[in-house]
Amino acid sequence: MRYDRPTWTGVWAALAAAALLAGPLPATARTPPPVTAAGNATTEADASAVDAAAGAGASAVGAAAGAGAAGLGDREVWSARQVNDDVVEVGVYTPGDGVTPQELYRELDRQGVRGLRRPAAARAGQCRLGTAYALEDGRCPPIRWAWAGYPDPQVHFRDRTPRAWPVKEAVRAWNRAPGVDSHWTDRGCPRERRHCVEVRSGDFGSGWAGNTTYRMTMGRNFVDGSVLVRLNDRYATSTADRRSTACHELGHALGVGHNTSTASCMYPVDNALDRTQPHRGDVDLLRRVIYP
């Protein structure tokens, strides 16, 4: 059991929400220190900061992952739109084999996806551990699930995919991480004080291999019932492809961003290795930074 967990409130939550809509951090931007607590407060200042960012025409998210360097934030395509004063909806699209981020951006734009951010590298944030970064490539405070009275947040992955997709195995792999409990189900999710992520597959057309969409509050908590993982059959050419994509997208649904190590399934660039497991750094990131 954890006691006296401090919370992110006021100005940092407001700044983080505004930054989400405003796009990548410039090279000279300052970021808050590494987070160690849950953020759950929403104030008028929070909403005002987001309104100001949205009013300025901002509609993008993400910064580059890398040990203090630019270069990995342009490997996926992000979208963001403001749902209301307290909620932002974000989409993360992982390019399929042979598809560049720029090509994926154009395809999503053609499909009418709102709030797209053009792929561009920028300096990473400070919510990281070694080569592993929290969502939005290390922007603080991290996006996470609420504890809801449990020692660790309880996240249930509701699997709506056929057996060819190894979602159950991916859930088991992520459940090795202390700090958050991951559960697999092919039935309904428990409702009381537990969280649910819908996982689906299908032929979603050309462009992306995997997609994670979520809503988050100004306090940087996932919104229950809003997190959806989609796995694209079109780019599932092998068992290793499926395992790698499932591991990657489920990691995003827990709050894990990219890992600059090619040994991790969270590495943002598709490569011949098709890593199918979280890196030790991803596991430590969940325990020490995202869910301390």
PDB file of C-alpha atoms in Angstrom:
ATOM      1  CA  MET A   1       0.000   0.000   0.000  1.00  0.00           C
ATOM      2  CA  ARG A   2       1.238   3.499  -0.835  1.00  0.00           C
ATOM      3  CA  TYR A   3       0.618   6.414   1.508  1.00  0.00           C
ATOM      4  CA  ASP A   4       0.898  10.173   1.205  1.00  0.00           C
ATOM      5  CA  ARG A   5       1.186  10.090  -2.566  1.00  0.00           C
ATOM      6  CA  PRO A   6       1.682  13.701  -3.676  1.00  0.00           C
ATOM      7  CA  THR A   7      -0.331  15.007  -6.620  1.00  0.00           C
ATOM      8  CA  TRP A   8       0.386  17.170  -9.655  1.00  0.00           C
ATOM      9  CA  THR A   9      -1.922  20.160  -9.484  1.00  0.00           C
ATOM     10  CA  GLY A  10      -2.401  23.636 -10.798  1.00  0.00           C
ATOM     11  CA  VAL A  11       0.270  25.076 -13.012  1.00  0.00           C
ATOM     12  CA  TRP A  12       2.076  21.869 -14.080  1.00  0.00           C
ATOM     13  CA  ALA A  13      -1.149  20.164 -15.117  1.00  0.00           C
ATOM     14  CA  ALA A  14      -2.166  23.280 -17.013  1.00  0.00           C
ATOM     15  CA  LEU A  15       1.178  23.615 -18.748  1.00  0.00           C
ATOM     16  CA  ALA A  16       1.233  19.941 -19.708  1.00  0.00           C
ATOM     17  CA  ALA A  17      -2.280  20.101 -21.157  1.00  0.00           C
ATOM     18  CA  ALA A  18      -1.463  23.208 -23.150  1.00  0.00           C
ATOM     19  CA  ALA A  19       1.719  21.594 -24.431  1.00  0.00           C
ATOM     20  CA  LEU A  20      -0.252  18.555 -25.591  1.00  0.00           C
ATOM     21  CA  LEU A  21      -2.327  20.690 -27.906  1.00  0.00           C
ATOM     22  CA  ALA A  22       0.535  23.002 -28.825  1.00  0.00           C
ATOM     23  CA  GLY A  23       2.870  20.347 -30.227  1.00  0.00           C
ATOM     24  CA  PRO A  24       6.574  19.506 -29.799  1.00  0.00           C
ATOM     25  CA  LEU A  25       8.822  21.203 -27.311  1.00  0.00           C
ATOM     26  CA  PRO A  26      11.293  23.611 -28.887  1.00  0.00           C
ATOM     27  CA  ALA A  27      14.963  22.889 -28.229  1.00  0.00           C
ATOM     28  CA  THR A  28      15.116  25.651 -25.627  1.00  0.00           C
ATOM     29  CA  ALA A  29      11.902  24.773 -23.789  1.00  0.00           C
ATOM     30  CA  ARG A  30      12.090  23.838 -20.135  1.00  0.00           C
ATOM     31  CA  THR A  31      10.266  20.811 -18.768  1.00  0.00           C
ATOM     32  CA  PRO A  32       9.227  20.055 -15.189  1.00  0.00           C
ATOM     33  CA  PRO A  33      11.340  17.627 -13.139  1.00  0.00           C
ATOM     34  CA  PRO A  34      10.680  13.873 -13.423  1.00  0.00           C
ATOM     35  CA  VAL A  35       7.268  13.048 -12.029  1.00  0.00           C
ATOM     36  CA  THR A  36       6.764  10.975  -8.922  1.00  0.00           C
ATOM     37  CA  ALA A  37       3.050  11.309  -8.301  1.00  0.00           C
ATOM     38  CA  ALA A  38      -0.480  11.019  -9.610  1.00  0.00           C
ATOM     39  CA  GLY A  39      -2.151  14.045 -11.164  1.00  0.00           C
ATOM     40  CA  ASN A  40      -5.866  14.335 -10.600  1.00  0.00           C
ATOM     41  CA  ALA A  41      -6.767  17.982 -10.078  1.00  0.00           C
ATOM     42  CA  THR A  42      -8.586  20.149 -12.604  1.00  0.00           C
ATOM     43  CA  THR A  43      -8.758  23.900 -12.108  1.00  0.00           C
ATOM     44  CA  GLU A  44      -9.936  26.930 -14.043  1.00  0.00           C
ATOM     45  CA  ALA A  45      -6.299  27.616 -14.847  1.00  0.00           C
ATOM     46  CA  ASP A  46      -6.029  24.157 -16.417  1.00  0.00           C
ATOM     47  CA  ALA A  47      -8.977  24.737 -18.707  1.00  0.00           C
ATOM     48  CA  SER A  48      -7.850  28.245 -19.571  1.00  0.00           C
ATOM     49  CA  ALA A  49      -4.422  27.031 -20.603  1.00  0.00           C
ATOM     50  CA  VAL A  50      -5.898  24.428 -22.927  1.00  0.00           C
ATOM     51  CA  ASP A  51      -8.436  26.870 -24.337  1.00  0.00           C
ATOM     52  CA  ALA A  52      -5.664  29.324 -25.086  1.00  0.00           C
ATOM     53  CA  ALA A  53      -3.617  26.673 -26.858  1.00  0.00           C
ATOM     54  CA  ALA A  54      -6.588  25.480 -28.875  1.00  0.00           C
ATOM     55  CA  GLY A  55      -7.601  29.022 -29.710  1.00  0.00           C
ATOM     56  CA  ALA A  56      -4.153  29.626 -31.131  1.00  0.00           C
ATOM     57  CA  GLY A  57      -4.827  26.886 -33.679  1.00  0.00           C
ATOM     58  CA  ALA A  58      -2.757  24.221 -31.980  1.00  0.00           C
ATOM     59  CA  SER A  59      -3.773  20.640 -32.711  1.00  0.00           C
ATOM     60  CA  ALA A  60      -0.771  18.376 -32.248  1.00  0.00           C
ATOM     61  CA  VAL A  61       1.044  16.294 -29.710  1.00  0.00           C
ATOM     62  CA  GLY A  62       4.337  14.614 -29.069  1.00  0.00           C
ATOM     63  CA  ALA A  63       8.010  15.285 -28.689  1.00  0.00           C
ATOM     64  CA  ALA A  64      10.976  13.210 -29.793  1.00  0.00           C
ATOM     65  CA  ALA A  65      12.289  10.338 -27.717  1.00  0.00           C
ATOM     66  CA  GLY A  66      16.005  10.155 -27.265  1.00  0.00           C
ATOM     67  CA  ALA A  67      18.579  10.657 -24.535  1.00  0.00           C
ATOM     68  CA  GLY A  68      18.383  14.432 -24.671  1.00  0.00           C
ATOM     69  CA  ALA A  69      18.430  14.445 -28.464  1.00  0.00           C
ATOM     70  CA  ALA A  70      15.989  14.786 -31.302  1.00  0.00           C
ATOM     71  CA  GLY A  71      15.186  12.157 -33.879  1.00  0.00           C
ATOM     72  CA  LEU A  72      12.508   9.641 -32.776  1.00  0.00           C
ATOM     73  CA  GLY A  73       9.432  11.829 -32.307  1.00  0.00           C
ATOM     74  CA  ASP A  74       8.824  11.780 -36.058  1.00  0.00           C
ATOM     75  CA  ARG A  75       8.438   7.985 -36.362  1.00  0.00           C
ATOM     76  CA  GLU A  76       4.722   7.811 -35.542  1.00  0.00           C
ATOM     77  CA  VAL A  77       1.814  10.097 -36.406  1.00  0.00           C
ATOM     78  CA  TRP A  78      -0.207  11.776 -33.657  1.00  0.00           C
ATOM     79  CA  SER A  79      -3.553  13.510 -33.567  1.00  0.00           C
ATOM     80  CA  ALA A  80      -5.220  15.525 -30.813  1.00  0.00           C
ATOM     81  CA  ARG A  81      -8.505  17.321 -30.414  1.00  0.00           C
ATOM     82  CA  GLN A  82     -10.181  18.967 -27.457  1.00  0.00           C
ATOM     83  CA  VAL A  83     -13.400  17.218 -26.438  1.00  0.00           C
ATOM     84  CA  ASN A  84     -14.394  19.657 -23.699  1.00  0.00           C
ATOM     85  CA  ASP A  85     -12.781  21.924 -21.107  1.00  0.00           C
ATOM     86  CA  ASP A  86     -11.391  18.961 -19.181  1.00  0.00           C
ATOM     87  CA  VAL A  87     -10.723  16.279 -21.809  1.00  0.00           C
ATOM     88  CA  VAL A  88      -8.406  15.882 -24.804  1.00  0.00           C
ATOM     89  CA  GLU A  89      -8.605  12.959 -27.234  1.00  0.00           C
ATOM     90  CA  VAL A  90      -5.318  11.647 -28.620  1.00  0.00           C
ATOM     91  CA  GLY A  91      -4.533   9.134 -31.357  1.00  0.00           C
ATOM     92  CA  VAL A  92      -1.165   7.418 -31.911  1.00  0.00           C
ATOM     93  CA  TYR A  93      -0.632   5.706 -35.287  1.00  0.00           C
ATOM     94  CA  THR A  94       2.286   3.328 -35.902  1.00  0.00           C
ATOM     95  CA  PRO A  95       3.276   3.136 -39.610  1.00  0.00           C
ATOM     96  CA  GLY A  96       3.051  -0.238 -41.313  1.00  0.00           C
ATOM     97  CA  ASP A  97       5.949  -1.990 -43.036  1.00  0.00           C
ATOM     98  CA  GLY A  98       7.287   0.117 -45.876  1.00  0.00           C
ATOM     99  CA  VAL A  99       5.207   3.176 -44.947  1.00  0.00           C
ATOM    100  CA  THR A 100       6.974   6.388 -43.967  1.00  0.00           C
ATOM    101  CA  PRO A 101       5.461   8.685 -41.312  1.00  0.00           C
ATOM    102  CA  GLN A 102       5.001  11.331 -43.982  1.00  0.00           C
ATOM    103  CA  GLU A 103       3.049   8.892 -46.179  1.00  0.00           C
ATOM    104  CA  LEU A 104       0.938   7.836 -43.202  1.00  0.00           C
ATOM    105  CA  TYR A 105       0.214  11.478 -42.364  1.00  0.00           C
ATOM    106  CA  ARG A 106      -1.043  12.102 -45.897  1.00  0.00           C
ATOM    107  CA  GLU A 107      -3.190   8.949 -45.821  1.00  0.00           C
ATOM    108  CA  LEU A 108      -4.778   9.890 -42.467  1.00  0.00           C
ATOM    109  CA  ASP A 109      -5.353  13.419 -43.724  1.00  0.00           C
ATOM    110  CA  ARG A 110      -7.088  11.978 -46.799  1.00  0.00           C
ATOM    111  CA  GLN A 111      -9.294   9.911 -44.493  1.00  0.00           C
ATOM    112  CA  GLY A 112     -10.305  13.051 -42.615  1.00  0.00           C
ATOM    113  CA  VAL A 113      -8.618  12.328 -39.267  1.00  0.00           C
ATOM    114  CA  ARG A 114      -8.820  15.550 -37.267  1.00  0.00           C
ATOM    115  CA  GLY A 115      -6.041  17.300 -35.373  1.00  0.00           C
ATOM    116  CA  LEU A 116      -3.126  15.625 -37.150  1.00  0.00           C
ATOM    117  CA  ARG A 117       0.427  16.634 -36.313  1.00  0.00           C
ATOM    118  CA  ARG A 118       2.973  16.610 -39.105  1.00  0.00           C
ATOM    119  CA  PRO A 119       5.831  14.216 -38.233  1.00  0.00           C
ATOM    120  CA  ALA A 120       8.685  16.282 -36.808  1.00  0.00           C
ATOM    121  CA  ALA A 121      11.445  15.628 -34.309  1.00  0.00           C
ATOM    122  CA  ALA A 122      11.846  17.707 -31.152  1.00  0.00           C
ATOM    123  CA  ARG A 123      13.619  17.548 -27.811  1.00  0.00           C
ATOM    124  CA  ALA A 124      12.389  14.898 -25.383  1.00  0.00           C
ATOM    125  CA  GLY A 125      10.819  15.521 -21.998  1.00  0.00           C
ATOM    126  CA  GLN A 126      12.147  14.429 -18.624  1.00  0.00           C
ATOM    127  CA  CYS A 127       9.686  11.679 -17.676  1.00  0.00           C
ATOM    128  CA  ARG A 128      11.984   8.867 -18.693  1.00  0.00           C
ATOM    129  CA  LEU A 129      14.253   6.210 -17.277  1.00  0.00           C
ATOM    130  CA  GLY A 130      17.352   5.328 -19.246  1.00  0.00           C
ATOM    131  CA  THR A 131      16.229   4.676 -22.815  1.00  0.00           C
ATOM    132  CA  ALA A 132      12.520   4.352 -21.903  1.00  0.00           C
ATOM    133  CA  TYR A 133      10.102   7.275 -22.122  1.00  0.00           C
ATOM    134  CA  ALA A 134       6.570   7.921 -20.931  1.00  0.00           C
ATOM    135  CA  LEU A 135       3.847   8.696 -23.474  1.00  0.00           C
ATOM    136  CA  GLU A 136       4.346  11.839 -25.568  1.00  0.00           C
ATOM    137  CA  ASP A 137       8.013  10.897 -25.494  1.00  0.00           C
ATOM    138  CA  GLY A 138       8.735  11.870 -21.950  1.00  0.00           C
ATOM    139  CA  ARG A 139       6.521  14.892 -21.408  1.00  0.00           C
ATOM    140  CA  CYS A 140       5.766  15.422 -17.708  1.00  0.00           C
ATOM    141  CA  PRO A 141       3.644  14.633 -15.809  1.00  0.00           C
ATOM    142  CA  PRO A 142       3.087  11.192 -17.360  1.00  0.00           C
ATOM    143  CA  ILE A 143      -0.290  10.056 -18.621  1.00  0.00           C
ATOM    144  CA  ARG A 144      -1.542   7.201 -16.454  1.00  0.00           C
ATOM    145  CA  TRP A 145      -4.442   5.287 -14.981  1.00  0.00           C
ATOM    146  CA  ALA A 146      -5.830   6.334 -11.601  1.00  0.00           C
ATOM    147  CA  TRP A 147      -5.234   4.089  -8.577  1.00  0.00           C
ATOM    148  CA  ALA A 148      -8.949   4.175  -7.655  1.00  0.00           C
ATOM    149  CA  GLY A 149      -8.279   2.893  -4.142  1.00  0.00           C
ATOM    150  CA  TYR A 150      -6.104  -0.089  -5.126  1.00  0.00           C
ATOM    151  CA  PRO A 151      -2.411  -0.442  -4.232  1.00  0.00           C
ATOM    152  CA  ASP A 152      -1.808  -0.524  -8.028  1.00  0.00           C
ATOM    153  CA  PRO A 153      -4.136   0.532 -10.864  1.00  0.00           C
ATOM    154  CA  GLN A 154      -6.157  -2.383 -12.252  1.00  0.00           C
ATOM    155  CA  VAL A 155      -6.260  -2.414 -16.068  1.00  0.00           C
ATOM    156  CA  HIS A 156      -8.295  -5.027 -17.949  1.00  0.00           C
ATOM    157  CA  PHE A 157      -7.646  -5.601 -21.649  1.00  0.00           C
ATOM    158  CA  ARG A 158     -10.884  -6.732 -23.291  1.00  0.00           C
ATOM    159  CA  ASP A 159      -9.696  -8.878 -26.191  1.00  0.00           C
ATOM    160  CA  ARG A 160     -11.929  -8.839 -29.287  1.00  0.00           C
ATOM    161  CA  THR A 161      -9.307 -10.272 -31.650  1.00  0.00           C
ATOM    162  CA  PRO A 162      -9.022 -13.799 -33.138  1.00  0.00           C
ATOM    163  CA  ARG A 163      -6.464 -16.252 -31.759  1.00  0.00           C
ATOM    164  CA  ALA A 164      -3.915 -15.261 -34.406  1.00  0.00           C
ATOM    165  CA  TRP A 165      -3.322 -12.061 -32.440  1.00  0.00           C
ATOM    166  CA  PRO A 166      -1.321 -12.871 -29.268  1.00  0.00           C
ATOM    167  CA  VAL A 167      -2.989 -10.236 -27.107  1.00  0.00           C
ATOM    168  CA  LYS A 168      -3.140 -12.546 -24.085  1.00  0.00           C
ATOM    169  CA  GLU A 169       0.608 -13.131 -24.276  1.00  0.00           C
ATOM    170  CA  ALA A 170       1.258  -9.393 -24.561  1.00  0.00           C
ATOM    171  CA  VAL A 171      -0.872  -8.734 -21.479  1.00  0.00           C
ATOM    172  CA  ARG A 172       1.118 -11.349 -19.553  1.00  0.00           C
ATOM    173  CA  ALA A 173       4.359  -9.714 -20.615  1.00  0.00           C
ATOM    174  CA  TRP A 174       3.256  -6.288 -19.380  1.00  0.00           C
ATOM    175  CA  ASN A 175       1.830  -7.736 -16.161  1.00  0.00           C
ATOM    176  CA  ARG A 176       5.399  -8.518 -15.073  1.00  0.00           C
ATOM    177  CA  ALA A 177       5.794  -4.801 -14.409  1.00  0.00           C
ATOM    178  CA  PRO A 178       5.264  -3.759 -10.775  1.00  0.00           C
ATOM    179  CA  GLY A 179       3.182  -0.643 -10.249  1.00  0.00           C
ATOM    180  CA  VAL A 180       0.205  -1.513 -12.477  1.00  0.00           C
ATOM    181  CA  ASP A 181      -1.737  -4.774 -12.793  1.00  0.00           C
ATOM    182  CA  SER A 182      -2.669  -5.883 -16.317  1.00  0.00           C
ATOM    183  CA  HIS A 183      -5.452  -8.436 -16.818  1.00  0.00           C
ATOM    184  CA  TRP A 184      -6.715 -10.228 -19.941  1.00  0.00           C
ATOM    185  CA  THR A 185     -10.369 -10.978 -20.600  1.00  0.00           C
ATOM    186  CA  ASP A 186     -12.466 -11.971 -23.578  1.00  0.00           C
ATOM    187  CA  ARG A 187     -15.655 -11.113 -21.719  1.00  0.00           C
ATOM    188  CA  GLY A 188     -16.896  -7.975 -20.057  1.00  0.00           C
ATOM    189  CA  CYS A 189     -14.626  -5.847 -17.897  1.00  0.00           C
ATOM    190  CA  PRO A 190     -15.269  -5.533 -14.161  1.00  0.00           C
ATOM    191  CA  ARG A 191     -16.859  -2.161 -13.544  1.00  0.00           C
ATOM    192  CA  GLU A 192     -16.134  -1.231  -9.969  1.00  0.00           C
ATOM    193  CA  ARG A 193     -12.980   0.885  -9.622  1.00  0.00           C
ATOM    194  CA  ARG A 194     -11.220  -0.947 -12.456  1.00  0.00           C
ATOM    195  CA  HIS A 195     -10.168   0.238 -15.879  1.00  0.00           C
ATOM    196  CA  CYS A 196     -10.917  -1.273 -19.285  1.00  0.00           C
ATOM    197  CA  VAL A 197      -9.079  -1.145 -22.624  1.00  0.00           C
ATOM    198  CA  GLU A 198     -10.845  -2.451 -25.729  1.00  0.00           C
ATOM    199  CA  VAL A 199      -8.567  -4.359 -28.139  1.00  0.00           C
ATOM    200  CA  ARG A 200      -9.789  -4.994 -31.696  1.00  0.00           C
ATOM    201  CA  SER A 201      -8.348  -6.202 -34.977  1.00  0.00           C
ATOM    202  CA  GLY A 202      -9.374  -6.038 -38.613  1.00  0.00           C
ATOM    203  CA  ASP A 203      -8.309  -4.914 -42.054  1.00  0.00           C
ATOM    204  CA  PHE A 204      -8.173  -1.188 -41.450  1.00  0.00           C
ATOM    205  CA  GLY A 205      -6.654  -0.410 -44.827  1.00  0.00           C
ATOM    206  CA  SER A 206      -3.218   0.821 -45.724  1.00  0.00           C
ATOM    207  CA  GLY A 207      -1.018   3.119 -43.672  1.00  0.00           C
ATOM    208  CA  TRP A 208      -0.749   1.995 -40.063  1.00  0.00           C
ATOM    209  CA  ALA A 209       0.026  -1.318 -38.344  1.00  0.00           C
ATOM    210  CA  GLY A 210      -1.342  -0.351 -34.938  1.00  0.00           C
ATOM    211  CA  ASN A 211      -3.297   2.497 -33.355  1.00  0.00           C
ATOM    212  CA  THR A 212      -3.978   3.497 -29.765  1.00  0.00           C
ATOM    213  CA  THR A 213      -6.617   6.158 -29.124  1.00  0.00           C
ATOM    214  CA  TYR A 214      -7.360   7.559 -25.691  1.00  0.00           C
ATOM    215  CA  ARG A 215      -8.920  10.457 -23.853  1.00  0.00           C
ATOM    216  CA  MET A 216      -7.141  12.140 -20.972  1.00  0.00           C
ATOM    217  CA  THR A 217      -8.113  14.716 -18.380  1.00  0.00           C
ATOM    218  CA  MET A 218      -6.249  17.904 -17.605  1.00  0.00           C
ATOM    219  CA  GLY A 219      -4.834  16.011 -14.620  1.00  0.00           C
ATOM    220  CA  ARG A 220      -3.212  13.632 -17.155  1.00  0.00           C
ATOM    221  CA  ASN A 221      -5.307  10.572 -16.263  1.00  0.00           C
ATOM    222  CA  PHE A 222      -6.757   8.205 -18.862  1.00  0.00           C
ATOM    223  CA  VAL A 223     -10.560   8.441 -19.107  1.00  0.00           C
ATOM    224  CA  ASP A 224     -12.306   5.140 -18.438  1.00  0.00           C
ATOM    225  CA  GLY A 225     -14.063   3.674 -21.461  1.00  0.00           C
ATOM    226  CA  SER A 226     -12.104   5.812 -23.922  1.00  0.00           C
ATOM    227  CA  VAL A 227      -8.962   3.752 -24.571  1.00  0.00           C
ATOM    228  CA  LEU A 228      -9.055   1.682 -27.752  1.00  0.00           C
ATOM    229  CA  VAL A 229      -6.270  -0.409 -29.300  1.00  0.00           C
ATOM    230  CA  ARG A 230      -6.616  -1.409 -32.970  1.00  0.00           C
ATOM    231  CA  LEU A 231      -4.374  -3.998 -34.629  1.00  0.00           C
ATOM    232  CA  ASN A 232      -4.292  -3.971 -38.420  1.00  0.00           C
ATOM    233  CA  ASP A 233      -4.492  -7.390 -40.095  1.00  0.00           C
ATOM    234  CA  ARG A 234      -3.109  -5.924 -43.308  1.00  0.00           C
ATOM    235  CA  TYR A 235       0.387  -5.595 -41.814  1.00  0.00           C
ATOM    236  CA  ALA A 236       0.321  -8.792 -39.732  1.00  0.00           C
ATOM    237  CA  THR A 237       2.517 -10.838 -42.023  1.00  0.00           C
ATOM    238  CA  SER A 238       4.001 -13.139 -39.360  1.00  0.00           C
ATOM    239  CA  THR A 239       3.583 -14.261 -35.768  1.00  0.00           C
ATOM    240  CA  ALA A 240       6.496 -12.032 -34.779  1.00  0.00           C
ATOM    241  CA  ASP A 241       4.787  -9.049 -36.458  1.00  0.00           C
ATOM    242  CA  ARG A 242       1.629  -9.662 -34.451  1.00  0.00           C
ATOM    243  CA  ARG A 243       3.471 -10.116 -31.174  1.00  0.00           C
ATOM    244  CA  SER A 244       5.547  -6.991 -31.714  1.00  0.00           C
ATOM    245  CA  THR A 245       2.569  -4.813 -32.683  1.00  0.00           C
ATOM    246  CA  ALA A 246       0.395  -6.064 -29.813  1.00  0.00           C
ATOM    247  CA  CYS A 247       3.188  -5.487 -27.289  1.00  0.00           C
ATOM    248  CA  HIS A 248       3.814  -1.972 -28.640  1.00  0.00           C
ATOM    249  CA  GLU A 249       0.196  -0.798 -28.628  1.00  0.00           C
ATOM    250  CA  LEU A 250      -0.644  -2.300 -25.215  1.00  0.00           C
ATOM    251  CA  GLY A 251       2.379  -0.497 -23.824  1.00  0.00           C
ATOM    252  CA  HIS A 252       0.929   2.800 -25.066  1.00  0.00           C
ATOM    253  CA  ALA A 253      -2.388   1.925 -23.390  1.00  0.00           C
ATOM    254  CA  LEU A 254      -0.554   1.664 -20.048  1.00  0.00           C
ATOM    255  CA  GLY A 255       1.210   4.990 -20.496  1.00  0.00           C
ATOM    256  CA  VAL A 256       4.535   3.799 -21.931  1.00  0.00           C
ATOM    257  CA  GLY A 257       6.018   5.789 -24.788  1.00  0.00           C
ATOM    258  CA  HIS A 258       8.996   4.917 -26.926  1.00  0.00           C
ATOM    259  CA  ASN A 259      12.237   3.225 -26.027  1.00  0.00           C
ATOM    260  CA  THR A 260      15.371   4.136 -27.955  1.00  0.00           C
ATOM    261  CA  SER A 261      16.735   0.617 -27.430  1.00  0.00           C
ATOM    262  CA  THR A 262      16.190  -1.740 -30.361  1.00  0.00           C
ATOM    263  CA  ALA A 263      15.791  -4.547 -27.798  1.00  0.00           C
ATOM    264  CA  SER A 264      12.343  -3.212 -26.812  1.00  0.00           C
ATOM    265  CA  CYS A 265       8.970  -3.729 -28.456  1.00  0.00           C
ATOM    266  CA  MET A 266       8.493   0.005 -27.754  1.00  0.00           C
ATOM    267  CA  TYR A 267      11.229   0.945 -30.216  1.00  0.00           C
ATOM    268  CA  PRO A 268       9.343   3.280 -32.585  1.00  0.00           C
ATOM    269  CA  VAL A 269      10.904   2.118 -35.847  1.00  0.00           C
ATOM    270  CA  ASP A 270       9.847  -1.107 -37.504  1.00  0.00           C
ATOM    271  CA  ASN A 271      12.886  -3.319 -38.028  1.00  0.00           C
ATOM    272  CA  ALA A 272      13.728  -6.874 -38.959  1.00  0.00           C
ATOM    273  CA  LEU A 273      14.166  -7.876 -35.305  1.00  0.00           C
ATOM    274  CA  ASP A 274      10.449  -7.521 -34.448  1.00  0.00           C
ATOM    275  CA  ARG A 275      11.058  -7.426 -30.702  1.00  0.00           C
ATOM    276  CA  THR A 276       8.090  -9.018 -28.957  1.00  0.00           C
ATOM    277  CA  GLN A 277       8.735  -8.162 -25.291  1.00  0.00           C
ATOM    278  CA  PRO A 278       9.039  -5.034 -23.174  1.00  0.00           C
ATOM    279  CA  HIS A 279      12.600  -4.010 -22.329  1.00  0.00           C
ATOM    280  CA  ARG A 280      13.629  -4.056 -18.683  1.00  0.00           C
ATOM    281  CA  GLY A 281      13.735  -0.270 -18.951  1.00  0.00           C
ATOM    282  CA  ASP A 282      10.028  -0.220 -19.899  1.00  0.00           C
ATOM    283  CA  VAL A 283       9.182  -2.288 -16.832  1.00  0.00           C
ATOM    284  CA  ASP A 284      11.262  -0.065 -14.545  1.00  0.00           C
ATOM    285  CA  LEU A 285       9.675   3.032 -16.107  1.00  0.00           C
ATOM    286  CA  LEU A 286       6.213   1.828 -15.130  1.00  0.00           C
ATOM    287  CA  ARG A 287       7.290   1.094 -11.568  1.00  0.00           C
ATOM    288  CA  ARG A 288       9.494   4.104 -10.861  1.00  0.00           C
ATOM    289  CA  VAL A 289       8.135   6.945 -13.018  1.00  0.00           C
ATOM    290  CA  ILE A 290       4.590   6.322 -14.213  1.00  0.00           C
ATOM    291  CA  TYR A 291       3.177   4.382 -11.223  1.00  0.00           C
ATOM    292  CA  PRO A 292       5.651   4.993  -8.379  1.00  0.00           C
TER     293      PRO A 292
END
